[in-house]
Tab-separated table of C-alpha atoms and ligand atoms in Angstrom:
chain	number	residue	atom	x	y	z
N	1	MET	CA	-20.520	-95.097	-52.789
N	2	VAL	CA	-22.596	-98.517	-52.589
N	3	ARG	CA	-22.320	-101.268	-55.376
N	4	ALA	CA	-24.133	-104.564	-55.278
N	5	GLU	CA	-23.410	-107.299	-57.901
N	6	ARG	CA	-25.812	-110.430	-57.675
N	7	VAL	CA	-26.206	-110.148	-54.028
N	8	HIS	CA	-27.872	-113.325	-52.741
N	9	LYS	CA	-29.156	-113.814	-49.060
N	10	ARG	CA	-30.862	-116.712	-47.686
N	11	PHE	CA	-32.345	-117.323	-44.213
N	12	GLY	CA	-32.562	-121.267	-43.854
N	13	HIS	CA	-34.039	-122.775	-46.948
N	14	VAL	CA	-35.657	-119.310	-48.107
N	15	GLU	CA	-33.811	-117.076	-50.505
N	16	VAL	CA	-34.648	-113.367	-49.671
N	17	LEU	CA	-32.346	-111.645	-51.821
N	18	LYS	CA	-32.060	-113.274	-55.176
N	19	GLY	CA	-29.122	-111.424	-56.969
N	20	ILE	CA	-29.657	-107.723	-56.357
N	21	ASP	CA	-27.604	-105.619	-58.593
N	22	LEU	CA	-27.605	-101.756	-58.202
N	23	ALA	CA	-25.332	-98.549	-57.480
N	24	VAL	CA	-25.468	-95.455	-55.482
N	25	ALA	CA	-23.067	-92.652	-56.696
N	26	PRO	CA	-21.678	-90.262	-54.181
N	27	ARG	CA	-24.379	-87.623	-53.093
N	28	GLU	CA	-27.109	-89.797	-54.670
N	29	VAL	CA	-30.452	-90.314	-52.977
N	30	MET	CA	-31.874	-93.813	-53.902
N	31	CYS	CA	-35.408	-94.474	-52.593
N	32	VAL	CA	-36.488	-98.024	-52.396
N	33	ILE	CA	-40.097	-99.044	-52.651
N	34	GLY	CA	-41.636	-102.440	-52.672
N	35	PRO	CA	-44.095	-104.910	-50.922
N	36	SER	CA	-43.568	-106.010	-47.315
N	37	GLY	CA	-41.242	-109.037	-47.265
N	38	SER	CA	-39.476	-108.285	-50.684
N	39	GLY	CA	-36.361	-107.984	-48.987
N	40	LYS	CA	-35.885	-104.146	-48.434
N	41	SER	CA	-34.808	-104.241	-45.131
N	42	THR	CA	-32.434	-107.413	-45.506
N	43	PHE	CA	-30.684	-105.537	-48.335
N	44	LEU	CA	-30.077	-102.614	-46.049
N	45	ARG	CA	-28.912	-104.811	-43.407
N	46	CYS	CA	-26.394	-106.260	-45.777
N	47	ILE	CA	-24.941	-103.018	-46.897
N	48	ASN	CA	-24.379	-102.396	-43.423
N	49	HIS	CA	-23.233	-105.853	-42.532
N	50	LEU	CA	-25.647	-106.603	-40.210
N	51	GLU	CA	-26.357	-109.453	-42.335
N	52	LYS	CA	-23.763	-111.594	-44.239
N	53	ILE	CA	-24.450	-112.184	-47.837
N	54	ASP	CA	-24.208	-115.656	-49.309
N	55	ALA	CA	-23.043	-114.789	-52.663
N	56	GLY	CA	-22.203	-111.977	-54.726
N	57	ARG	CA	-20.177	-108.951	-53.997
N	58	LEU	CA	-21.032	-105.522	-52.004
N	59	TRP	CA	-18.811	-102.508	-51.796
N	60	VAL	CA	-19.108	-99.245	-49.836
N	61	ASP	CA	-16.958	-96.335	-51.070
N	62	GLY	CA	-14.651	-98.966	-53.155
N	63	ARG	CA	-14.168	-101.300	-50.247
N	64	LEU	CA	-15.626	-104.815	-50.082
N	65	VAL	CA	-18.261	-104.964	-47.310
N	66	GLY	CA	-17.004	-107.641	-44.785
N	67	TYR	CA	-14.158	-109.065	-46.807
N	68	ARG	CA	-10.959	-108.417	-48.113
N	69	GLU	CA	-9.799	-109.545	-51.530
N	70	HIS	CA	-6.364	-111.350	-51.879
N	71	GLY	CA	-5.134	-113.270	-54.509
N	72	GLY	CA	-8.283	-113.886	-56.351
N	73	LYS	CA	-9.976	-115.094	-52.798
N	74	LEU	CA	-12.191	-113.502	-50.347
N	75	HIS	CA	-10.975	-113.448	-46.735
N	76	GLU	CA	-13.542	-112.585	-43.818
N	77	LEU	CA	-12.502	-109.333	-41.969
N	78	LYS	CA	-12.136	-109.436	-38.087
N	79	ASP	CA	-14.867	-108.186	-36.074
N	80	ARG	CA	-12.871	-105.339	-35.273
N	81	GLU	CA	-12.578	-104.498	-38.960
N	82	VAL	CA	-16.301	-105.084	-39.441
N	83	ALA	CA	-16.979	-102.730	-36.731
N	84	ALA	CA	-14.792	-99.942	-38.455
N	85	GLN	CA	-16.548	-100.198	-41.681
N	86	ARG	CA	-19.890	-100.112	-39.842
N	87	ARG	CA	-19.040	-96.939	-38.413
N	88	GLU	CA	-18.764	-95.113	-41.590
N	89	ILE	CA	-22.644	-95.795	-42.291
N	90	GLY	CA	-25.554	-94.278	-40.376
N	91	MET	CA	-28.555	-96.411	-39.997
N	92	VAL	CA	-31.939	-94.854	-38.856
N	93	PHE	CA	-35.134	-97.600	-38.322
N	94	GLN	CA	-38.496	-97.515	-38.064
N	95	ARG	CA	-38.396	-97.530	-34.360
N	96	PHE	CA	-35.889	-95.123	-32.823
N	97	HIS	CA	-34.154	-97.315	-30.808
N	98	LEU	CA	-32.807	-94.534	-28.429
N	99	PHE	CA	-31.592	-95.341	-24.932
N	100	PRO	CA	-34.447	-94.119	-22.871
N	101	HIS	CA	-32.399	-93.349	-19.656
N	102	MET	CA	-30.342	-90.776	-21.705
N	103	THR	CA	-31.218	-87.257	-22.543
N	104	ALA	CA	-31.216	-86.387	-26.293
N	105	LEU	CA	-27.737	-84.903	-26.036
N	106	GLU	CA	-26.385	-87.788	-24.201
N	107	ASN	CA	-27.945	-90.195	-26.918
N	108	VAL	CA	-26.141	-87.972	-29.701
N	109	ILE	CA	-22.926	-88.137	-27.887
N	110	GLU	CA	-22.591	-91.452	-26.411
N	111	ALA	CA	-20.912	-93.171	-29.708
N	112	PRO	CA	-18.578	-90.286	-30.385
N	113	LEU	CA	-17.578	-90.363	-26.758
N	114	ARG	CA	-17.207	-94.394	-26.468
N	115	VAL	CA	-16.106	-95.473	-29.965
N	116	LYS	CA	-14.267	-92.551	-31.445
N	117	GLY	CA	-12.877	-91.058	-28.332
N	118	VAL	CA	-13.871	-87.504	-28.849
N	119	GLY	CA	-13.438	-85.387	-25.637
N	120	LYS	CA	-16.482	-84.853	-23.682
N	121	GLN	CA	-16.494	-80.801	-24.493
N	122	GLU	CA	-16.313	-81.248	-28.052
N	123	ALA	CA	-18.544	-83.899	-28.304
N	124	ARG	CA	-21.198	-81.950	-26.375
N	125	ALA	CA	-20.596	-78.948	-28.694
N	126	ARG	CA	-20.898	-80.993	-31.818
N	127	GLY	CA	-24.067	-82.812	-30.589
N	128	THR	CA	-25.773	-79.644	-29.464
N	129	GLU	CA	-24.806	-78.377	-33.376
N	130	LEU	CA	-26.365	-81.447	-34.683
N	131	LEU	CA	-29.696	-81.368	-32.515
N	132	GLU	CA	-30.005	-77.730	-33.628
N	133	ARG	CA	-29.593	-78.809	-37.213
N	134	VAL	CA	-32.678	-81.528	-36.745
N	135	GLY	CA	-34.553	-78.632	-35.126
N	136	LEU	CA	-34.037	-79.683	-31.611
N	137	GLY	CA	-31.925	-77.017	-30.125
N	138	ASP	CA	-34.094	-76.565	-27.401
N	139	ARG	CA	-34.886	-80.023	-26.422
N	140	VAL	CA	-31.112	-81.146	-25.756
N	141	HIS	CA	-31.940	-81.946	-22.257
N	142	ASN	CA	-35.118	-83.938	-22.820
N	143	TYR	CA	-35.408	-87.758	-22.191
N	144	PRO	CA	-37.079	-89.971	-25.149
N	145	ASN	CA	-40.135	-90.182	-23.250
N	146	GLN	CA	-40.579	-86.451	-23.167
N	147	LEU	CA	-40.221	-86.279	-26.895
N	148	SER	CA	-42.909	-86.839	-29.683
N	149	GLY	CA	-42.190	-89.631	-32.162
N	150	GLY	CA	-41.078	-87.374	-34.716
N	151	GLN	CA	-38.646	-85.320	-32.398
N	152	GLN	CA	-37.469	-88.810	-31.147
N	153	GLN	CA	-36.718	-89.844	-34.961
N	154	ARG	CA	-34.937	-86.577	-35.374
N	155	VAL	CA	-32.551	-87.036	-32.361
N	156	ALA	CA	-31.858	-90.730	-33.738
N	157	ILE	CA	-30.882	-89.164	-37.040
N	158	ALA	CA	-28.448	-86.547	-35.291
N	159	ARG	CA	-27.277	-89.567	-33.229
N	160	ALA	CA	-26.364	-91.240	-36.676
N	161	LEU	CA	-24.822	-88.087	-37.933
N	162	ALA	CA	-22.455	-87.660	-35.257
N	163	MET	CA	-20.502	-90.382	-36.386
N	164	GLU	CA	-19.957	-88.266	-39.539
N	165	PRO	CA	-21.174	-91.297	-41.914
N	166	LYS	CA	-20.246	-91.113	-45.288
N	167	LEU	CA	-23.801	-93.057	-46.387
N	168	MET	CA	-26.753	-92.913	-44.456
N	169	LEU	CA	-29.408	-95.714	-44.629
N	170	PHE	CA	-33.091	-95.353	-43.700
N	171	ASP	CA	-35.423	-98.079	-42.971
N	172	GLU	CA	-38.977	-96.898	-43.337
N	173	PRO	CA	-38.125	-93.840	-40.950
N	174	THR	CA	-41.663	-92.462	-40.934
N	175	SER	CA	-43.679	-95.509	-40.638
N	176	ALA	CA	-44.304	-95.596	-37.120
N	177	LEU	CA	-44.973	-91.800	-36.841
N	178	ASP	CA	-48.515	-90.371	-36.647
N	179	PRO	CA	-49.396	-88.581	-39.984
N	180	GLU	CA	-48.853	-85.029	-38.621
N	181	LEU	CA	-45.200	-85.840	-37.538
N	182	VAL	CA	-44.261	-87.326	-40.694
N	183	GLY	CA	-43.267	-84.153	-42.409
N	184	GLU	CA	-40.795	-82.805	-39.729
N	185	VAL	CA	-38.821	-85.983	-40.455
N	186	LEU	CA	-38.761	-85.785	-44.029
N	187	ASP	CA	-37.716	-82.047	-43.826
N	188	VAL	CA	-34.639	-83.197	-41.947
N	189	MET	CA	-33.991	-85.743	-44.577
N	190	ARG	CA	-34.275	-83.099	-47.240
N	191	GLY	CA	-32.029	-80.910	-45.658
N	192	LEU	CA	-29.395	-83.765	-45.583
N	193	ALA	CA	-29.928	-84.443	-49.222
N	194	ALA	CA	-29.470	-80.977	-49.929
N	195	ASP	CA	-26.356	-80.977	-47.983
N	196	GLY	CA	-25.147	-83.779	-50.551
N	197	MET	CA	-25.367	-86.683	-48.036
N	198	THR	CA	-25.716	-90.001	-49.772
N	199	MET	CA	-28.703	-91.862	-48.877
N	200	VAL	CA	-30.540	-95.124	-49.312
N	201	VAL	CA	-34.087	-94.722	-48.177
N	202	VAL	CA	-36.598	-97.557	-47.983
N	203	THR	CA	-40.034	-95.552	-47.659
N	204	HIS	CA	-43.714	-95.333	-48.522
N	205	GLU	CA	-43.548	-91.965	-48.917
N	206	MET	CA	-44.046	-91.431	-52.753
N	207	GLY	CA	-43.868	-87.636	-52.602
N	208	PHE	CA	-40.649	-87.571	-50.758
N	209	ALA	CA	-39.376	-90.079	-53.394
N	210	ARG	CA	-40.341	-88.062	-56.290
N	211	GLU	CA	-39.199	-84.693	-54.946
N	212	VAL	CA	-36.026	-85.777	-53.348
N	213	GLY	CA	-34.804	-89.110	-54.812
N	214	ASP	CA	-32.269	-89.182	-57.707
N	215	THR	CA	-33.533	-92.984	-58.308
N	216	LEU	CA	-36.368	-94.660	-57.394
N	217	VAL	CA	-35.894	-98.757	-57.082
N	218	PHE	CA	-39.073	-101.110	-57.033
N	219	MET	CA	-38.260	-104.402	-55.278
N	220	ASP	CA	-40.378	-107.477	-55.391
N	221	ASP	CA	-39.731	-111.032	-54.222
N	222	GLY	CA	-36.009	-110.425	-53.627
N	223	VAL	CA	-35.244	-108.727	-56.875
N	224	VAL	CA	-34.982	-105.300	-58.195
N	225	VAL	CA	-37.781	-105.238	-60.721
N	226	GLU	CA	-37.126	-101.896	-62.124
N	227	SER	CA	-35.288	-98.744	-61.297
N	228	GLY	CA	-34.852	-95.022	-62.828
N	229	SER	CA	-35.742	-91.639	-62.372
N	230	PRO	CA	-38.652	-91.349	-59.763
N	231	ARG	CA	-40.775	-89.620	-62.072
N	232	GLN	CA	-40.267	-92.406	-64.717
N	233	VAL	CA	-40.920	-95.112	-62.338
N	234	LEU	CA	-43.962	-93.693	-60.870
N	235	THR	CA	-45.558	-92.051	-64.075
N	236	ASP	CA	-44.639	-94.733	-66.648
N	237	PRO	CA	-43.466	-98.140	-64.893
N	238	GLN	CA	-42.296	-100.688	-67.246
N	239	HIS	CA	-43.320	-103.859	-65.430
N	240	GLU	CA	-46.528	-105.304	-64.493
N	241	ARG	CA	-45.495	-106.029	-61.114
N	242	THR	CA	-44.500	-102.224	-60.467
N	243	ARG	CA	-48.021	-101.292	-61.879
N	244	ALA	CA	-49.748	-103.416	-59.595
N	245	PHE	CA	-47.849	-102.255	-56.537
N	246	LEU	CA	-48.119	-98.685	-57.538
N	247	SER	CA	-51.830	-99.211	-57.927
N	248	LYS	CA	-52.300	-100.219	-54.512
N	249	VAL	CA	-50.152	-97.521	-52.790
N	250	LEU	CA	-51.042	-94.253	-55.046
X	1	ADP	N1	-33.296	-113.042	-39.274
X	1	ADP	C1	-34.409	-113.440	-40.143
X	1	ADP	N2	-34.496	-114.995	-40.120
X	1	ADP	C2	-35.433	-115.358	-40.994
X	1	ADP	N3	-36.059	-114.774	-42.063
X	1	ADP	C3	-36.025	-113.463	-42.080
X	1	ADP	C4	-35.143	-112.783	-41.309
X	1	ADP	N4	-34.970	-111.376	-41.570
X	1	ADP	C5	-36.016	-111.426	-42.574
X	1	ADP	N5	-36.684	-112.679	-43.043
X	1	ADP	C6	-37.656	-112.922	-43.981
X	1	ADP	O1	-36.868	-112.404	-45.065
X	1	ADP	C7	-37.926	-111.888	-45.809
X	1	ADP	C8	-37.697	-110.273	-46.285
X	1	ADP	O2	-37.717	-109.587	-45.480
X	1	ADP	P1	-37.592	-108.080	-45.050
X	1	ADP	O3	-36.103	-107.901	-45.547
X	1	ADP	O4	-37.766	-107.385	-43.726
X	1	ADP	O5	-38.503	-107.466	-46.088
X	1	ADP	P2	-38.984	-105.981	-46.215
X	1	ADP	O6	-38.124	-105.088	-45.369
X	1	ADP	O7	-39.119	-105.507	-47.590
X	1	ADP	O8	-40.395	-106.065	-45.429
X	1	ADP	C9	-39.248	-112.043	-45.206
X	1	ADP	O9	-40.152	-112.993	-45.760
X	1	ADP	C10	-38.875	-112.198	-43.523
X	1	ADP	O10	-39.728	-112.998	-42.935
X	2	MG	MG1	-38.781	-103.584	-43.945
């Protein structure tokens, strides 16, 4: 579903991604851990083409992200084509980024209505279903400021799902939450994984990574230091940098 080959990204003179290679299979849940500033968010943003890569190749579902290959050369896609690619990928951020002047349901149906051209009635029916699926069937008409952080993040997940993505990216989805609200968001993500969604999850929740992740990737300083089964990486890390990081967070 995702394939990265020698992906490089720099901001000015600073190389933030120094050749990332990895692959995510359909239905796989890949968790990504690593110190702050190691390039985790940047990598997720590259998958989604919110950032342009400087070298290497990146594919989602077999298609190059942002480019078309023709006669051995890469040609940049038009904005409209990039937007169409991006629509197939759901993204959930640390801060929920809901529209404050819209109810939970209105937030969820906004993109299907405006971007996909789904009819209002169908969008509302499907949006209500999605909010039920994230445990918010009784909150559809609440505004974000009437919801807890955990509830807002679940609305954000439902909103991403409303576009029927084939891949979901999560960037520290529980890091902004009070501790007692983390579990309800992880439960929703666990359910998505069980339903077969392909997911890349940047997280500090090692319990979730161990239990739900198929693969655990440790990034540091713009490279993948090691990856493997969560059990293996967490209990028998092969690299000193991984051991040093885990000793701080476990
Ligand atoms: N838009 C940007 N412009 C310049 N530097 C950036 C930008 N985004 C991220 N960076 C830098 O890239 C590095 C990696 O950041 P990031 O991907 O956010 O790391 P992480 O998510 O692992 O904490 C950091 O040093 C950060 O300051
Ligand atoms: Mg980050």
